[in-house]
PDB file of C-alpha atoms in Angstrom:
ATOM      1  CA  MET A   1     119.093  98.560  21.304  1.00 94.00           C
ATOM      2  CA  ASP A   2     119.527  95.467  19.231  1.00 94.00           C
ATOM      3  CA  GLY A   3     119.584  95.996  15.607  1.00 94.00           C
ATOM      4  CA  LEU A   4     118.964  99.681  16.208  1.00 97.00           C
ATOM      5  CA  LEU A   5     121.844 100.875  18.635  1.00 98.00           C
ATOM      6  CA  LEU A   6     124.166  98.270  17.850  1.00 97.00           C
ATOM      7  CA  ASP A   7     124.487  95.105  14.553  1.00 96.00           C
ATOM      8  CA  THR A   8     123.532  92.619  16.680  1.00 95.00           C
ATOM      9  CA  GLU A   9     120.586  91.027  15.007  1.00 93.00           C
ATOM     10  CA  ASP A  10     122.694  89.827  12.084  1.00 94.00           C
ATOM     11  CA  ILE A  11     124.790  88.220  14.846  1.00 95.00           C
ATOM     12  CA  TYR A  12     121.226  86.289  16.340  1.00 94.00           C
ATOM     13  CA  THR A  13     120.470  85.336  13.206  1.00 96.00           C
ATOM     14  CA  LYS A  14     124.071  83.702  12.439  1.00 97.00           C
ATOM     15  CA  CYS A  15     123.819  82.116  16.058  1.00 96.00           C
ATOM     16  CA  VAL A  16     120.372  80.980  15.652  1.00 97.00           C
ATOM     17  CA  ASN A  17     121.012  79.735  12.320  1.00 98.00           C
ATOM     18  CA  ILE A  18     124.244  77.516  13.328  1.00 98.00           C
ATOM     19  CA  ILE A  19     122.058  75.703  15.777  1.00 98.00           C
ATOM     20  CA  LEU A  20     119.437  75.000  13.315  1.00 98.00           C
ATOM     21  CA  GLU A  21     121.926  73.694  10.836  1.00 97.00           C
ATOM     22  CA  LYS A  22     123.019  70.980  13.047  1.00 97.00           C
ATOM     23  CA  TYR A  23     120.028  69.858  13.576  1.00 97.00           C
ATOM     24  CA  GLY A  24     118.904  69.930   9.983  1.00 96.00           C
ATOM     25  CA  LYS A  25     117.111  72.153  10.470  1.00 95.00           C
ATOM     26  CA  GLY A  26     117.453  74.877   7.941  1.00 93.00           C
ATOM     27  CA  THR A  27     118.236  78.163   8.575  1.00 96.00           C
ATOM     28  CA  LEU A  28     115.823  81.130  11.072  1.00 97.00           C
ATOM     29  CA  PRO A  29     113.408  83.243   7.957  1.00 96.00           C
ATOM     30  CA  TRP A  30     112.209  86.733   8.648  1.00 95.00           C
ATOM     31  CA  SER A  31     108.440  86.095   8.488  1.00 94.00           C
ATOM     32  CA  ILE A  32     109.718  83.944  12.321  1.00 95.00           C
ATOM     33  CA  LYS A  33     112.589  86.259  13.036  1.00 95.00           C
ATOM     34  CA  ALA A  34     110.233  89.279  12.969  1.00 93.00           C
ATOM     35  CA  LYS A  35     108.273  87.620  15.800  1.00 91.00           C
ATOM     36  CA  LEU A  36     111.150  87.397  17.796  1.00 91.00           C
ATOM     37  CA  GLN A  37     112.604  90.968  17.912  1.00 92.00           C
ATOM     38  CA  GLY A  38     111.976  93.155  20.253  1.00 88.00           C
ATOM     39  CA  ARG A  39     110.362  90.527  22.904  1.00 86.00           C
ATOM     40  CA  PRO A  40     111.915  89.822  26.160  1.00 82.00           C
ATOM     41  CA  GLY A  41     114.149  86.354  26.075  1.00 83.00           C
ATOM     42  CA  PRO A  42     111.281  84.065  27.586  1.00 84.00           C
ATOM     43  CA  GLN A  43     108.729  84.955  25.116  1.00 86.00           C
ATOM     44  CA  ALA A  44     110.902  85.093  21.943  1.00 89.00           C
ATOM     45  CA  ASN A  45     112.584  81.845  22.740  1.00 89.00           C
ATOM     46  CA  LYS A  46     108.653  80.314  23.191  1.00 90.00           C
ATOM     47  CA  ILE A  47     107.830  81.677  20.384  1.00 92.00           C
ATOM     48  CA  PHE A  48     111.122  80.313  18.446  1.00 95.00           C
ATOM     49  CA  HIS A  49     110.828  76.572  20.286  1.00 93.00           C
ATOM     50  CA  ASN A  50     107.146  75.856  18.753  1.00 94.00           C
ATOM     51  CA  TRP A  51     108.283  77.080  15.304  1.00 96.00           C
ATOM     52  CA  ALA A  52     111.607  75.332  15.544  1.00 96.00           C
ATOM     53  CA  GLN A  53     110.209  71.593  17.069  1.00 96.00           C
ATOM     54  CA  LEU A  54     114.681  71.210  17.453  1.00 96.00           C
ATOM     55  CA  PRO A  55     114.733  67.543  18.707  1.00 96.00           C
ATOM     56  CA  ILE A  56     116.844  69.622  22.382  1.00 96.00           C
ATOM     57  CA  THR A  57     115.255  70.873  25.323  1.00 93.00           C
ATOM     58  CA  SER A  58     114.839  75.038  25.170  1.00 91.00           C
ATOM     59  CA  GLU A  59     117.500  74.923  28.227  1.00 92.00           C
ATOM     60  CA  GLU A  60     119.785  72.402  26.421  1.00 96.00           C
ATOM     61  CA  TYR A  61     119.194  75.196  23.166  1.00 94.00           C
ATOM     62  CA  VAL A  62     120.113  78.008  25.765  1.00 92.00           C
ATOM     63  CA  ALA A  63     122.997  76.882  26.861  1.00 94.00           C
ATOM     64  CA  GLU A  64     124.344  76.472  22.849  1.00 96.00           C
ATOM     65  CA  ASN A  65     123.024  79.659  21.811  1.00 94.00           C
ATOM     66  CA  THR A  66     124.604  81.632  24.595  1.00 93.00           C
ATOM     67  CA  MET A  67     127.908  79.934  24.094  1.00 95.00           C
ATOM     68  CA  LEU A  68     127.887  81.817  20.770  1.00 96.00           C
ATOM     69  CA  GLN A  69     126.722  84.729  21.875  1.00 94.00           C
ATOM     70  CA  LYS A  70     129.813  85.154  23.994  1.00 93.00           C
ATOM     71  CA  GLN A  71     132.031  84.387  21.645  1.00 95.00           C
ATOM     72  CA  LEU A  72     130.333  87.370  19.013  1.00 94.00           C
ATOM     73  CA  PHE A  73     128.672  89.507  20.987  1.00 93.00           C
ATOM     74  CA  PRO A  74     131.853  91.437  21.374  1.00 92.00           C
ATOM     75  CA  ASP A  75     132.491  92.727  18.247  1.00 90.00           C
ATOM     76  CA  THR A  76     129.527  94.147  17.932  1.00 95.00           C
ATOM     77  CA  LYS A  77     129.572  97.907  16.612  1.00 96.00           C
ATOM     78  CA  PRO A  78     127.415 100.825  16.087  1.00 98.00           C
ATOM     79  CA  LEU A  79     125.081 101.155  13.156  1.00 97.00           C
ATOM     80  CA  PRO A  80     125.137 103.822  10.958  1.00 97.00           C
ATOM     81  CA  GLY A  81     124.542 107.142  12.429  1.00 97.00           C
ATOM     82  CA  ILE A  82     124.257 106.195  15.820  1.00 98.00           C
ATOM     83  CA  VAL A  83     128.038 107.759  16.984  1.00 98.00           C
ATOM     84  CA  ASP A  84     126.637 111.317  16.461  1.00 98.00           C
ATOM     85  CA  LEU A  85     123.370 110.515  17.276  1.00 98.00           C
ATOM     86  CA  LEU A  86     124.181 109.693  20.330  1.00 98.00           C
ATOM     87  CA  GLY A  87     126.895 112.057  20.430  1.00 97.00           C
ATOM     88  CA  HIS A  88     124.361 114.625  19.435  1.00 98.00           C
ATOM     89  CA  LEU A  89     121.700 114.571  22.174  1.00 98.00           C
ATOM     90  CA  GLY A  90     124.130 113.972  24.412  1.00 96.00           C
ATOM     91  CA  ARG A  91     125.419 117.379  24.023  1.00 96.00           C
ATOM     92  CA  THR A  92     122.019 119.120  24.767  1.00 97.00           C
ATOM     93  CA  ARG A  93     122.904 118.749  28.045  1.00 95.00           C
ATOM     94  CA  TYR A  94     124.929 121.680  27.334  1.00 95.00           C
ATOM     95  CA  TRP A  95     121.223 124.022  27.136  1.00 95.00           C
ATOM     96  CA  GLU A  96     121.001 122.577  30.965  1.00 91.00           C
ATOM     97  CA  VAL A  97     124.047 123.313  32.230  1.00 91.00           C
ATOM     98  CA  LYS A  98     125.652 126.310  30.733  1.00 89.00           C
ATOM     99  CA  ASP A  99     124.427 128.614  33.057  1.00 76.00           C
ATOM    100  CA  GLY A 100     125.264 127.190  36.209  1.00 65.00           C
ATOM    101  CA  ALA A 101     124.296 124.568  38.197  1.00 50.00           C
ATOM    102  CA  THR A 102     121.310 121.582  37.246  1.00 50.00           C
ATOM    103  CA  THR A 103     120.285 120.874  41.032  1.00 46.00           C
ATOM    104  CA  GLU A 104     117.645 123.355  40.037  1.00 50.00           C
ATOM    105  CA  ALA A 105     115.253 123.589  37.418  1.00 53.00           C
ATOM    106  CA  LYS A 106     115.712 126.988  35.049  1.00 51.00           C
ATOM    107  CA  ASP A 107     113.067 129.381  34.250  1.00 50.00           C
ATOM    108  CA  LYS A 108     112.855 128.273  30.283  1.00 48.00           C
ATOM    109  CA  SER A 109     110.821 130.125  27.758  1.00 49.00           C
ATOM    110  CA  SER A 110     109.754 127.505  25.184  1.00 58.00           C
ATOM    111  CA  SER A 111     111.682 129.301  22.094  1.00 78.00           C
ATOM    112  CA  GLU A 112     114.778 128.698  24.613  1.00 89.00           C
ATOM    113  CA  PRO A 113     116.910 125.493  23.130  1.00 94.00           C
ATOM    114  CA  GLN A 114     115.688 122.387  25.657  1.00 93.00           C
ATOM    115  CA  ARG A 115     117.797 119.699  26.996  1.00 95.00           C
ATOM    116  CA  VAL A 116     116.990 116.423  25.367  1.00 97.00           C
ATOM    117  CA  HIS A 117     116.318 113.396  28.188  1.00 98.00           C
ATOM    118  CA  ILE A 118     116.770 110.403  26.844  1.00 98.00           C
ATOM    119  CA  ALA A 119     116.498 106.858  28.565  1.00 98.00           C
ATOM    120  CA  LEU A 120     117.530 103.075  27.247  1.00 98.00           C
ATOM    121  CA  ALA A 121     115.288 100.871  27.170  1.00 98.00           C
ATOM    122  CA  THR A 122     116.086  97.137  25.464  1.00 96.00           C
ATOM    123  CA  SER A 123     114.539  93.119  26.435  1.00 93.00           C
ATOM    124  CA  SER A 124     118.479  92.399  26.869  1.00 92.00           C
ATOM    125  CA  HIS A 125     119.042  90.859  29.820  1.00 92.00           C
ATOM    126  CA  LEU A 126     121.482  91.676  32.283  1.00 94.00           C
ATOM    127  CA  GLY A 127     124.140  89.722  31.195  1.00 92.00           C
ATOM    128  CA  ASN A 128     123.953  89.843  27.557  1.00 90.00           C
ATOM    129  CA  PHE A 129     123.691  94.000  27.809  1.00 95.00           C
ATOM    130  CA  ARG A 130     126.975  93.346  29.198  1.00 94.00           C
ATOM    131  CA  VAL A 131     128.450  90.398  26.535  1.00 93.00           C
ATOM    132  CA  LYS A 132     127.386  92.978  24.018  1.00 95.00           C
ATOM    133  CA  THR A 133     128.295  96.601  25.826  1.00 96.00           C
ATOM    134  CA  SER A 134     131.340  96.280  27.875  1.00 94.00           C
ATOM    135  CA  HIS A 135     133.844  97.063  25.060  1.00 94.00           C
ATOM    136  CA  LEU A 136     131.794 100.458  23.826  1.00 96.00           C
ATOM    137  CA  GLU A 137     130.987 101.614  27.313  1.00 95.00           C
ATOM    138  CA  GLU A 138     132.028 105.560  26.371  1.00 95.00           C
ATOM    139  CA  LEU A 139     129.044 104.547  23.856  1.00 97.00           C
ATOM    140  CA  PHE A 140     126.695 104.002  26.348  1.00 97.00           C
ATOM    141  CA  ALA A 141     127.750 106.740  28.961  1.00 96.00           C
ATOM    142  CA  VAL A 142     125.127 108.967  27.481  1.00 96.00           C
ATOM    143  CA  PHE A 143     122.524 106.380  29.190  1.00 97.00           C
ATOM    144  CA  PRO A 144     123.043 107.167  33.173  1.00 96.00           C
ATOM    145  CA  SER A 145     122.657 103.915  34.783  1.00 95.00           C
ATOM    146  CA  HIS A 146     119.411 105.209  36.966  1.00 96.00           C
ATOM    147  CA  ARG A 147     118.290 105.831  33.129  1.00 98.00           C
ATOM    148  CA  ARG A 148     118.819 102.325  31.958  1.00 98.00           C
ATOM    149  CA  VAL A 149     115.669  99.639  31.730  1.00 98.00           C
ATOM    150  CA  LEU A 150     116.960  96.198  30.987  1.00 97.00           C
ATOM    151  CA  GLY A 151     114.589  93.324  30.219  1.00 93.00           C
ATOM    152  CA  ASP A 152     115.344  91.472  34.073  1.00 94.00           C
ATOM    153  CA  ASP A 153     114.377  95.115  35.526  1.00 95.00           C
ATOM    154  CA  SER A 154     112.703  93.668  38.909  1.00 95.00           C
ATOM    155  CA  ARG A 155     110.331  96.996  38.233  1.00 96.00           C
ATOM    156  CA  LEU A 156     108.749  95.269  35.459  1.00 95.00           C
ATOM    157  CA  THR A 157     106.009  92.790  35.523  1.00 93.00           C
ATOM    158  CA  PRO A 158     106.890  89.546  34.182  1.00 90.00           C
ATOM    159  CA  GLY A 159     104.799  88.943  30.867  1.00 87.00           C
ATOM    160  CA  ARG A 160     104.380  92.531  30.023  1.00 91.00           C
ATOM    161  CA  GLY A 161     107.396  93.381  27.910  1.00 91.00           C
ATOM    162  CA  LYS A 162     107.305  94.350  24.501  1.00 93.00           C
ATOM    163  CA  PRO A 163     104.976  94.824  22.401  1.00 93.00           C
ATOM    164  CA  LEU A 164     103.127  96.118  25.824  1.00 94.00           C
ATOM    165  CA  PRO A 165     104.402  99.865  26.944  1.00 96.00           C
ATOM    166  CA  ASP A 166     105.165  98.695  30.090  1.00 97.00           C
ATOM    167  CA  ILE A 167     108.831  99.081  29.606  1.00 97.00           C
ATOM    168  CA  PHE A 168     108.754 102.738  28.030  1.00 98.00           C
ATOM    169  CA  LEU A 169     106.821 103.774  30.696  1.00 98.00           C
ATOM    170  CA  LEU A 170     109.262 102.829  33.197  1.00 98.00           C
ATOM    171  CA  ALA A 171     111.948 104.303  31.172  1.00 98.00           C
ATOM    172  CA  LEU A 172     110.076 107.654  30.953  1.00 99.00           C
ATOM    173  CA  LYS A 173     109.490 107.294  34.892  1.00 98.00           C
ATOM    174  CA  THR A 174     113.476 107.051  35.549  1.00 98.00           C
ATOM    175  CA  ILE A 175     113.923 110.317  33.941  1.00 98.00           C
ATOM    176  CA  ASN A 176     111.084 112.229  35.534  1.00 98.00           C
ATOM    177  CA  ASP A 177     112.439 110.526  38.722  1.00 97.00           C
ATOM    178  CA  SER A 178     115.789 112.362  37.831  1.00 96.00           C
ATOM    179  CA  LEU A 179     114.748 115.483  36.787  1.00 95.00           C
ATOM    180  CA  PRO A 180     116.739 118.902  38.466  1.00 90.00           C
ATOM    181  CA  ALA A 181     114.261 120.044  41.212  1.00 89.00           C
ATOM    182  CA  GLY A 182     111.878 122.003  40.331  1.00 89.00           C
ATOM    183  CA  GLU A 183     111.435 121.094  36.319  1.00 92.00           C
ATOM    184  CA  ARG A 184     108.063 119.819  35.024  1.00 95.00           C
ATOM    185  CA  PRO A 185     107.774 116.184  34.426  1.00 97.00           C
ATOM    186  CA  ILE A 186     107.849 114.663  31.050  1.00 98.00           C
ATOM    187  CA  ALA A 187     104.666 113.706  29.561  1.00 98.00           C
ATOM    188  CA  PRO A 188     104.687 110.764  27.550  1.00 98.00           C
ATOM    189  CA  GLU A 189     102.854 112.397  24.357  1.00 97.00           C
ATOM    190  CA  GLU A 190     106.330 114.288  24.384  1.00 97.00           C
ATOM    191  CA  CYS A 191     108.450 111.226  24.131  1.00 98.00           C
ATOM    192  CA  LEU A 192     110.337 109.646  20.392  1.00 98.00           C
ATOM    193  CA  VAL A 193     111.103 106.182  20.951  1.00 98.00           C
ATOM    194  CA  PHE A 194     112.930 104.921  18.543  1.00 99.00           C
ATOM    195  CA  GLU A 195     112.550 100.805  17.110  1.00 98.00           C
ATOM    196  CA  ASP A 196     113.557  98.536  15.037  1.00 97.00           C
ATOM    197  CA  SER A 197     111.179  96.313  16.079  1.00 95.00           C
ATOM    198  CA  VAL A 198     107.496  95.790  15.319  1.00 95.00           C
ATOM    199  CA  PRO A 199     106.640  95.111  18.551  1.00 94.00           C
ATOM    200  CA  GLY A 200     108.824  97.577  19.507  1.00 96.00           C
ATOM    201  CA  VAL A 201     106.908  99.992  17.844  1.00 97.00           C
ATOM    202  CA  GLU A 202     103.477  98.722  19.238  1.00 96.00           C
ATOM    203  CA  ALA A 203     105.164  99.124  22.628  1.00 96.00           C
ATOM    204  CA  GLY A 204     105.903 102.682  22.026  1.00 97.00           C
ATOM    205  CA  ARG A 205     102.436 103.470  20.400  1.00 97.00           C
ATOM    206  CA  ARG A 206     100.918 101.913  23.115  1.00 96.00           C
ATOM    207  CA  ALA A 207     102.854 103.704  25.772  1.00 97.00           C
ATOM    208  CA  GLY A 208     100.809 107.077  24.013  1.00 97.00           C
ATOM    209  CA  MET A 209     104.352 108.183  22.518  1.00 98.00           C
ATOM    210  CA  ARG A 210     105.527 109.515  19.055  1.00 98.00           C
ATOM    211  CA  VAL A 211     107.425 106.359  17.450  1.00 98.00           C
ATOM    212  CA  ILE A 212     110.946 106.805  14.871  1.00 99.00           C
ATOM    213  CA  TRP A 213     110.418 102.945  13.025  1.00 98.00           C
ATOM    214  CA  CYS A 214     114.413 102.318  11.290  1.00 98.00           C
ATOM    215  CA  PRO A 215     114.262  98.461  10.514  1.00 97.00           C
ATOM    216  CA  HIS A 216     116.565  96.041   9.541  1.00 96.00           C
ATOM    217  CA  PRO A 217     115.966  96.250   5.482  1.00 96.00           C
ATOM    218  CA  MET A 218     114.913  92.418   5.424  1.00 96.00           C
ATOM    219  CA  LEU A 219     112.701  92.750   8.091  1.00 96.00           C
ATOM    220  CA  LYS A 220     110.997  96.193   6.164  1.00 97.00           C
ATOM    221  CA  LYS A 221     110.887  94.149   3.546  1.00 96.00           C
ATOM    222  CA  GLU A 222     108.717  91.290   5.144  1.00 96.00           C
ATOM    223  CA  TYR A 223     106.279  93.692   5.874  1.00 97.00           C
ATOM    224  CA  ASP A 224     106.131  95.544   2.488  1.00 97.00           C
ATOM    225  CA  GLY A 225     102.747  97.167   1.943  1.00 97.00           C
ATOM    226  CA  ARG A 226     101.955  97.402   5.690  1.00 97.00           C
ATOM    227  CA  GLU A 227     103.922  99.689   6.770  1.00 98.00           C
ATOM    228  CA  ALA A 228     100.949 101.825   7.893  1.00 98.00           C
ATOM    229  CA  GLU A 229     100.308  98.995   9.784  1.00 97.00           C
ATOM    230  CA  VAL A 230     103.338  98.609  11.532  1.00 98.00           C
ATOM    231  CA  LEU A 231     103.445 103.004  11.908  1.00 98.00           C
ATOM    232  CA  ALA A 232      99.553 102.446  13.850  1.00 98.00           C
ATOM    233  CA  GLY A 233     100.692  99.590  16.565  1.00 97.00           C
ATOM    234  CA  ARG A 234      97.744  98.002  14.636  1.00 96.00           C
ATOM    235  CA  THR A 235      99.789  94.260  13.788  1.00 93.00           C
ATOM    236  CA  GLY A 236      98.528  92.362  16.346  1.00 90.00           C
ATOM    237  CA  GLU A 237     101.587  91.799  18.139  1.00 87.00           C
ATOM    238  CA  ALA A 238      99.680  92.126  21.493  1.00 83.00           C
ATOM    239  CA  GLY A 239      96.028  90.347  20.467  1.00 82.00           C
ATOM    240  CA  GLU A 240      92.878  91.799  21.319  1.00 78.00           C
ATOM    241  CA  VAL A 241      94.233  93.722  24.434  1.00 77.00           C
ATOM    242  CA  ASP A 242      93.655  97.159  25.112  1.00 85.00           C
ATOM    243  CA  LEU A 243      92.896  98.240  21.688  1.00 84.00           C
ATOM    244  CA  HIS A 244      92.811 101.760  22.517  1.00 85.00           C
ATOM    245  CA  GLN A 245      96.127 102.683  23.166  1.00 89.00           C
ATOM    246  CA  VAL A 246      97.165 101.571  19.858  1.00 94.00           C
ATOM    247  CA  GLY A 247      97.505 104.379  17.045  1.00 95.00           C
ATOM    248  CA  GLU A 248      95.307 105.177  13.766  1.00 96.00           C
ATOM    249  CA  ILE A 249      96.543 104.296  10.291  1.00 97.00           C
ATOM    250  CA  ASP A 250      98.483 107.876   8.747  1.00 97.00           C
ATOM    251  CA  ASP A 251      97.821 109.448  12.430  1.00 97.00           C
ATOM    252  CA  GLY A 252     101.450 111.048  11.688  1.00 96.00           C
ATOM    253  CA  TRP A 253     102.513 109.795  15.289  1.00 97.00           C
ATOM    254  CA  ALA A 254     105.497 107.677  14.099  1.00 98.00           C
ATOM    255  CA  GLU A 255     107.089 107.217  11.174  1.00 98.00           C
ATOM    256  CA  TYR A 256     109.895 104.801   8.652  1.00 98.00           C
ATOM    257  CA  MET A 257     113.541 106.207   8.465  1.00 98.00           C
ATOM    258  CA  LEU A 258     115.525 104.337   6.061  1.00 97.00           C
ATOM    259  CA  SER A 259     118.589 105.036   8.496  1.00 97.00           C
ATOM    260  CA  LEU A 260     119.255 107.262  11.414  1.00 98.00           C
ATOM    261  CA  ALA A 261     122.106 109.082   9.899  1.00 97.00           C
ATOM    262  CA  ASN A 262     121.904 112.575   9.676  1.00 95.00           C
ATOM    263  CA  PHE A 263     118.756 112.443  11.460  1.00 98.00           C
ATOM    264  CA  PRO A 264     116.384 115.550  11.179  1.00 98.00           C
ATOM    265  CA  TYR A 265     116.783 117.524  14.651  1.00 98.00           C
ATOM    266  CA  GLU A 266     115.123 120.349  13.744  1.00 96.00           C
ATOM    267  CA  LYS A 267     111.821 118.874  12.761  1.00 97.00           C
ATOM    268  CA  PHE A 268     111.492 117.088  15.920  1.00 96.00           C
ATOM    269  CA  GLY A 269     112.665 120.727  17.667  1.00 95.00           C
ATOM    270  CA  ILE A 270     115.553 119.722  18.761  1.00 97.00           C
ATOM    271  CA  VAL A 271     118.636 122.167  18.988  1.00 97.00           C
ATOM    272  CA  VAL A 272     122.030 120.664  18.893  1.00 97.00           C
ATOM    273  CA  PRO A 273     124.745 122.818  20.428  1.00 96.00           C
ATOM    274  CA  PRO A 274     127.902 123.075  18.124  1.00 95.00           C
ATOM    275  CA  VAL A 275     130.679 121.024  19.144  1.00 93.00           C
ATOM    276  CA  GLU A 276     132.883 122.796  20.241  1.00 95.00           C
ATOM    277  CA  VAL A 277     130.978 123.337  23.631  1.00 94.00           C
ATOM    278  CA  GLU A 278     132.040 120.124  24.501  1.00 92.00           C
ATOM    279  CA  LYS A 279     135.476 122.201  25.385  1.00 91.00           C
ATOM    280  CA  GLU A 280     133.555 124.865  27.992  1.00 93.00           C
ATOM    281  CA  ASP A 281     134.007 123.762  31.877  1.00 90.00           C
ATOM    282  CA  CYS A 282     130.408 123.106  32.533  1.00 91.00           C
ATOM    283  CA  MET A 283     130.658 120.328  29.966  1.00 89.00           C
ATOM    284  CA  LYS A 284     133.906 118.576  31.335  1.00 80.00           C
ATOM    285  CA  GLU A 285     132.413 118.232  35.298  1.00 67.00           C
ATOM    286  CA  VAL A 286     130.726 114.339  35.261  1.00 60.00           C
ATOM    287  CA  PRO A 287     127.140 114.791  35.792  1.00 57.00           C
ATOM    288  CA  GLN A 288     126.865 113.566  39.751  1.00 50.00           C
ATOM    289  CA  GLU A 289     124.711 110.617  39.615  1.00 45.00           C
ATOM    290  CA  ILE A 290     120.908 110.266  40.589  1.00 41.00           C
ATOM    291  CA  VAL A 291     119.419 107.111  42.916  1.00 37.00           C
ATOM    292  CA  ALA A 292     115.758 108.012  42.014  1.00 36.00           C
ATOM    293  CA  GLU A 293     113.434 106.284  44.422  1.00 32.00           C
ATOM    294  CA  VAL A 294     111.505 103.080  42.704  1.00 27.00           C
TER     295      VAL A 294
END
C-alpha cells in the first residue's frame, strides 16, 4: 500500500528526517530506507535503530514519529494510475453479476471474461492504516473488509512479515474463503502481486505468485544493476531461509514497471468492462459482506 497505492513513502522519510536532524544525525539514506520498506513496524524499527543510534529509546522515537505521521498522513494521495487501476479491477465484478446473483458460481469457460478478485496485504497496523486512508474510503472500498490483511492481523505469526510469504498467502486465503459457492479456489500461481518494496517482492515470489515491481525512483536507483535479483526474490532479505521458495533469475514470473498508469490488463488476461456498465442495476447493488471463518 505505502509507496504503491499511496504517496506515503516520501512522508515517512520526511518524518524520520525531522527526528534525525533534531538529534544531529543527518538524513535517512536510501540504502537504509530500502531495508525498512515493506517490513512490519517492529522489524523496521529494529533495523532503523541499529543504524541511527539515536540518544532516545525506541519507545520515545516511536512516540515522536507517530505524532508527526498523524499530522502529515491525512494529506496522502493516490499515486499516478491507482484510481484507474483499482476502479478497473473493481469493475470486473460485472462479469460475475451481469447475469444474476453472485451467491453461486456460474458455469464459465476459459474464454469468458472473469472477475478479478482482489485483496489488500499491507504491513501497516490498523491505527496507521486508518490515519492514512480515512479520507480515501471510496478508493479503498474496492477491498472488502474481509479481504484486508494488515500488519497486526492476529492470524499472522509474529516475526513472519515480509519478506516471508505469510501475508500474501493469508490474503489469498481470505479470497478463497469468500468465493461464491462452487467456485474453484484460486492457486498461488494464478495470483498477481503488486509491490514497491524489495522485501515485498521477495515475499510475493516466496508465496509462489507472479509479481509486478513498481518502486520509488530512488529505490530503483539503489538497486541499479541488481534488478534481476530483485525480481527473482534473490536479494537475501530473509537470509538463508527456505531458498527453494524464491525464483530464478529471468524466469519471467516478475517484472518491473515504472508506473501503474496505463496498466496493460490484456497482457495478464484481464478484460475490463466499459465504464458504462456502472449504470446497470446489477452493479448498483452493494455486494453483501461475507464473514469468512478463520
